CSV table of C-alpha atoms in Angstrom, one decimal:
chain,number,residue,atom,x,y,z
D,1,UNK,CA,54.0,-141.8,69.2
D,2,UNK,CA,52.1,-138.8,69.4
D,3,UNK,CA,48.5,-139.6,70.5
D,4,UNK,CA,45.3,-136.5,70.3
D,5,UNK,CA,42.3,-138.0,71.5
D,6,UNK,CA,39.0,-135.8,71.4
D,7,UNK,CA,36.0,-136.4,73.3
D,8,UNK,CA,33.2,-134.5,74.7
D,9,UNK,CA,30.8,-134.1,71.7
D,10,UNK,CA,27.5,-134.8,71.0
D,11,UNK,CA,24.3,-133.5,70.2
D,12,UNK,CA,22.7,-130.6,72.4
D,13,UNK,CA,20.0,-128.2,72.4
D,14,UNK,CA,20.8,-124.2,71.1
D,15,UNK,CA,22.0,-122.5,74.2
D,16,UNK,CA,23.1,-124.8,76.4
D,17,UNK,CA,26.8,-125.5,77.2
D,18,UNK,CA,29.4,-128.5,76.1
D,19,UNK,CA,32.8,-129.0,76.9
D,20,UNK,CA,35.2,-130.8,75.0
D,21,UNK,CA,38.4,-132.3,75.9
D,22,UNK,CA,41.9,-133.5,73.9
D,23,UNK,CA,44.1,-136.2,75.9
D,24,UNK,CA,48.0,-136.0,74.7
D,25,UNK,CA,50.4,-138.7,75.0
D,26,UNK,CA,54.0,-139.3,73.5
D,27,UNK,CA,55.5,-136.2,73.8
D,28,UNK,CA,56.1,-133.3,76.4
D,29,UNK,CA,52.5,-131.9,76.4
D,30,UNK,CA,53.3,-128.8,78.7
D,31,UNK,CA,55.9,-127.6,76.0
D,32,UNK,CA,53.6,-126.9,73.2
D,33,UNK,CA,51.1,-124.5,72.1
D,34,UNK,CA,47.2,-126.7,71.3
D,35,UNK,CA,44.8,-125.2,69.2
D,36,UNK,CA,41.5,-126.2,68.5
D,37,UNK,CA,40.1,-126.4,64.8
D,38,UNK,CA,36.5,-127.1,63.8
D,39,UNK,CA,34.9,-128.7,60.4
D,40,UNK,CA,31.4,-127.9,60.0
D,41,UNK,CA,29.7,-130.7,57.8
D,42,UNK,CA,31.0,-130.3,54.2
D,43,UNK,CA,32.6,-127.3,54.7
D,44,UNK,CA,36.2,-126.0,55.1
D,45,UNK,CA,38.8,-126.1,58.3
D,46,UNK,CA,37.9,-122.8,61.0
D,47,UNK,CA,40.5,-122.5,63.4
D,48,UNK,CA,38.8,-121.8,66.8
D,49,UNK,CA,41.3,-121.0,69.0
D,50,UNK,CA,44.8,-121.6,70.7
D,51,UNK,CA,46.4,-121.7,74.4
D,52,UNK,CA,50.2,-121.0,74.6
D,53,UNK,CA,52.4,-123.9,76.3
D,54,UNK,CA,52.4,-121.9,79.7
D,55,UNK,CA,48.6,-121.2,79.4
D,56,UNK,CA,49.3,-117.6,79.5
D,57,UNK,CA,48.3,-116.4,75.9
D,58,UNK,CA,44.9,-117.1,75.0
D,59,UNK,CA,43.7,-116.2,71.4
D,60,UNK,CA,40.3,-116.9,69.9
D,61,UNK,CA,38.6,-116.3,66.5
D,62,UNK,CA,36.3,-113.3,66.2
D,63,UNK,CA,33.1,-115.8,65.9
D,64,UNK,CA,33.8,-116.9,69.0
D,65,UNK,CA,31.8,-113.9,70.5
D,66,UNK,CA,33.2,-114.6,73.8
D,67,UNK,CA,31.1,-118.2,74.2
D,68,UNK,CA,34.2,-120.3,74.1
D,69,UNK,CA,37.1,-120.6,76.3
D,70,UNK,CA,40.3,-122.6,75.3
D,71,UNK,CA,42.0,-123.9,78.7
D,72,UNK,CA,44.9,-127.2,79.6
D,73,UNK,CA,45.8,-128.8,82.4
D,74,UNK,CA,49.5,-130.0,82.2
D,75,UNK,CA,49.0,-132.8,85.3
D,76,UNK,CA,46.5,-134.5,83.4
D,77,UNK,CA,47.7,-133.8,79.4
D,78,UNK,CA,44.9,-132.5,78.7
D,79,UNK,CA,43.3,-129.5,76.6
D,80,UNK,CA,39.7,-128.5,76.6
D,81,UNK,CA,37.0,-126.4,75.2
D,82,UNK,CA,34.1,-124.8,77.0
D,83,UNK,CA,31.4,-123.7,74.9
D,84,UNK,CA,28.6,-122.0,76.2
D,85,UNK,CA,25.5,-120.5,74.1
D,86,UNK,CA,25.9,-122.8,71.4
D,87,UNK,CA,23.9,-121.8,68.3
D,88,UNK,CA,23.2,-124.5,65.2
D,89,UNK,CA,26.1,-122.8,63.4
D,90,UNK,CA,28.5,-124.3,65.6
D,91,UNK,CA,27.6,-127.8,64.5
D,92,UNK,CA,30.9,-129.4,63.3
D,93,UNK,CA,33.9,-131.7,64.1
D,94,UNK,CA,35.9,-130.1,66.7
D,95,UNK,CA,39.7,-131.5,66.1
D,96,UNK,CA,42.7,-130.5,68.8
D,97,UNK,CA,46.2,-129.9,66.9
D,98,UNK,CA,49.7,-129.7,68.8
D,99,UNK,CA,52.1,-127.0,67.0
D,100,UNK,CA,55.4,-127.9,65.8
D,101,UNK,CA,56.4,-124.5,68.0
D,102,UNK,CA,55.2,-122.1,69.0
D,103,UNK,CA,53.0,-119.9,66.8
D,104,UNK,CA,53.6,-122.2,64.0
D,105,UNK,CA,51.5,-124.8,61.7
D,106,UNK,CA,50.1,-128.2,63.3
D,107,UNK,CA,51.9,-131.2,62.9
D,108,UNK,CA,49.9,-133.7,65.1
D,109,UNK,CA,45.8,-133.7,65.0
D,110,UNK,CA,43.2,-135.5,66.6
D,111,UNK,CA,40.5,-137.4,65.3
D,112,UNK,CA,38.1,-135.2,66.0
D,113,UNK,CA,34.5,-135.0,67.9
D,114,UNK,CA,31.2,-133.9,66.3
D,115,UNK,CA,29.6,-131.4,67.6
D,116,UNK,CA,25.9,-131.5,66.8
D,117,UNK,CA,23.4,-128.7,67.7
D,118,UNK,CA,20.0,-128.9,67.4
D,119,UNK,CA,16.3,-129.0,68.8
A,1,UNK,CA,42.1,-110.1,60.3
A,2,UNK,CA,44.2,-112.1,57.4
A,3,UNK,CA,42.4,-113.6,54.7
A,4,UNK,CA,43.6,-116.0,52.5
A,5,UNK,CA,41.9,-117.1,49.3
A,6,UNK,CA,42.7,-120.5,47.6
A,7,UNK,CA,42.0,-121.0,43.7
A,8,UNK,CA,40.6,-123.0,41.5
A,9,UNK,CA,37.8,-124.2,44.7
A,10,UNK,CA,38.2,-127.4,42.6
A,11,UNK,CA,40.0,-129.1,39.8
A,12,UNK,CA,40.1,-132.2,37.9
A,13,UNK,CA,43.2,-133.4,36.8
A,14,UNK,CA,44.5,-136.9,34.9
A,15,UNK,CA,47.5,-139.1,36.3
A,16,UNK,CA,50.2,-137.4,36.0
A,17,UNK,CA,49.4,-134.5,35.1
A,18,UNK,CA,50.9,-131.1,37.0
A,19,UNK,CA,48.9,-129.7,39.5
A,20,UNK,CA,48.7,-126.1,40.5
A,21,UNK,CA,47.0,-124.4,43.5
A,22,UNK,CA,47.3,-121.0,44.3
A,23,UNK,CA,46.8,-118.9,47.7
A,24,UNK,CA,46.6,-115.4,48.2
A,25,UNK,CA,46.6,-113.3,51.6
A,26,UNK,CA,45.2,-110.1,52.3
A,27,UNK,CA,48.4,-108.8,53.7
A,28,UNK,CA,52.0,-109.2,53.5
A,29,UNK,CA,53.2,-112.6,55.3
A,30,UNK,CA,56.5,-113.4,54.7
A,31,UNK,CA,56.8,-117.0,54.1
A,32,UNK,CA,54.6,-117.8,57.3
A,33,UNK,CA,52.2,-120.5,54.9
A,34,UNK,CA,52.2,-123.9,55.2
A,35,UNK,CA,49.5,-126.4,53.2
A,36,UNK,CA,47.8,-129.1,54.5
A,37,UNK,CA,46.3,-131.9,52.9
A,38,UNK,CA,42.8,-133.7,54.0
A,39,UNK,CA,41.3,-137.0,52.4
A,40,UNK,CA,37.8,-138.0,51.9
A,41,UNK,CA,36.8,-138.9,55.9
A,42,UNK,CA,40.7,-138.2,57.2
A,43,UNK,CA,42.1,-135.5,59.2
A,44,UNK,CA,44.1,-133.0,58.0
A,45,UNK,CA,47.9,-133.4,57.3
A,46,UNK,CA,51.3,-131.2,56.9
A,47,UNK,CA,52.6,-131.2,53.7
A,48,UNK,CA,54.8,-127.8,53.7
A,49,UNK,CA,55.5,-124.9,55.6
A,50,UNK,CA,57.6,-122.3,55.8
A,51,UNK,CA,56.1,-121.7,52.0
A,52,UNK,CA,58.4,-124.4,50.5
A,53,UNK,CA,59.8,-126.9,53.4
A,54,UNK,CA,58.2,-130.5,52.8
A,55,UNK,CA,57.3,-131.9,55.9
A,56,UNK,CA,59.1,-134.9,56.8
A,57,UNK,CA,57.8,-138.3,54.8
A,58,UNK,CA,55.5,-136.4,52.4
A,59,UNK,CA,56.2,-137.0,48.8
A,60,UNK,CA,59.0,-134.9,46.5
A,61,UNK,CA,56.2,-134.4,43.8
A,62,UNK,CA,54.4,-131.9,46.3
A,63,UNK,CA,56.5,-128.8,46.4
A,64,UNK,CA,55.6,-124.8,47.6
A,65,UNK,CA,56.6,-121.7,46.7
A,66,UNK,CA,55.8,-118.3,47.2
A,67,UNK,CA,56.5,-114.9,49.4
A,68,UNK,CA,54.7,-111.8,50.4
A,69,UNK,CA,51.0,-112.7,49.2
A,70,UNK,CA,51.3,-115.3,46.7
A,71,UNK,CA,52.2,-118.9,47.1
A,72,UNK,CA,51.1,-121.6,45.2
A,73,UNK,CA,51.5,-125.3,46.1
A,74,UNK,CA,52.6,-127.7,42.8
A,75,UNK,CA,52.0,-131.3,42.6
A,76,UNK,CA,54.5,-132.4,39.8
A,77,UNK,CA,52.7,-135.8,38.8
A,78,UNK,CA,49.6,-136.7,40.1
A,79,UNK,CA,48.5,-139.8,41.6
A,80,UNK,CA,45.5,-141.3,42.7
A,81,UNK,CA,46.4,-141.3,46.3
A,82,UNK,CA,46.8,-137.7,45.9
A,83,UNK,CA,42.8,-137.3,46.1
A,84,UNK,CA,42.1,-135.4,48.8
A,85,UNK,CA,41.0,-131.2,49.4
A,86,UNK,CA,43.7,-129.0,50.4
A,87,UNK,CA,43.7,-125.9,52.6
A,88,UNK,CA,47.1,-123.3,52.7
A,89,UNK,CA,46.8,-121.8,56.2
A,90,UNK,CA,48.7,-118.6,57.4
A,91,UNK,CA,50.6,-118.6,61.2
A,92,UNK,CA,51.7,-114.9,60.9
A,93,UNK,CA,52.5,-113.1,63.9
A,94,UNK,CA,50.0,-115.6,66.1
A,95,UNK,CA,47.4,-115.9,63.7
A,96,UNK,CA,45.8,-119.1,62.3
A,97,UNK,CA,43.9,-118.0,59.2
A,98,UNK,CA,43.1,-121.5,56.4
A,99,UNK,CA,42.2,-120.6,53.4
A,100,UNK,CA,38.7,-122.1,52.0
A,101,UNK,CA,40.3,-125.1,50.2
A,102,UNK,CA,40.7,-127.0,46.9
A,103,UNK,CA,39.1,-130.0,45.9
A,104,UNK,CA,41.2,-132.0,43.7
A,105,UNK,CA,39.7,-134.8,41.8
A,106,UNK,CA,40.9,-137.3,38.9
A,107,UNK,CA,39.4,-137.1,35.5
């Protein structure tokens, strides 16, 4: 079965760095398009950002200011997320999602890792 | 950018009552919406997309509608497992937009 594992997060000080990682298993991880999604506490779902199956497209959300790049490595299944310049308003859960196809919705998500930023 | 914009932000509802949600984009997007359902402490899940298309093992009360800006999502007989918030999100032309969600709760 289809398996997103998160990991990575944790608490760290405004302006330092963090990257987060998603491990796929059960299905052909190098044919899909991963996003990542992120859930500030009580709040709504923000999508963050997406890589296409071939790694070649690269979208973000405007917020992302340029501090976060979106990135896989097919030999290992795995999708990450390198945030630099982290400011207290990215504190949330950071969830990975497989598309169905591509540019389409997300049928598979992790479980999520929480982000927490603070002094 | 696309922005969508869910209503009521929350509602409260007996068993078995019908349920409506409604979601409105900025722009034209075809039938590029698809809704997703979260529970208290869960991650989110795929109930329809395409607008109308039930994902596969969700529920025959759930049912969407809706073309062009306006889409609604129906739940024809609530039930208690159907607690949960519910966010539409558009995936037109490459972008991922939710909307802000709706909080459904029983009376």
């Amino acid at each position: 079965q289809v398996q997103l594992v998160e990991s990575g997060g944790g608490v760290v000080q405004p302006g330092r760095s963090l990257r987060l990682s998603c491990a796929a298993s059960g299905f052909s991880f190098s044919n899909y398009g991963m996003h990542w999604v992120r859930q500030a506490p009580g709040k709504g779902l923000e999508w963050v950002a997406v890589i296409s199956n071939d790694g070649r497209i690269k979208k973000y959300a405007d917020f992302m200011r340029g501090r976060f790049t979106i990135s896989r490595d097919d030999s290992k299944n795995t999708l990450y997320l390198q945030m630099n310049s982290l400011g207290t308003e990215d504190t949330a859960v950071y969830y990975c999602a497989k598309e169905a196809n591509w540019a389409e919705p997300f049928d598979y998500w992790g479980q999520g890792t929480l982000v927490t930023v603070s002094s | 950018d696309i922005q969508m914009t869910q209503s009521p932000s929350s509602l409260s509802a007996s068993v078995g009552d019908r349920v409506t949600i409604t979601c409105r984009a900025s722009q034209g997007i075809s039938n590029y919406l698809a809704w997703y359902q979260q529970k208290p402490g869960k991650v989110p899940k795929l109930l329809i997309y395409a607008a109308s298309t039930l994902q596969s093992g969700v529920p025959p009360r759930f049912s969407g509608s809706g073309s062009g800006t306006d889409f609604t999502l129906t739940i024809t007989s609530l039930q208690p497992e159907d607690v949960a918030t519910y966010y539409c999100q558009t995936y037109h032309i490459a972008t991922w937009t939710f909307g802000q969600g709706t909080k459904v709760e029983i009376k």
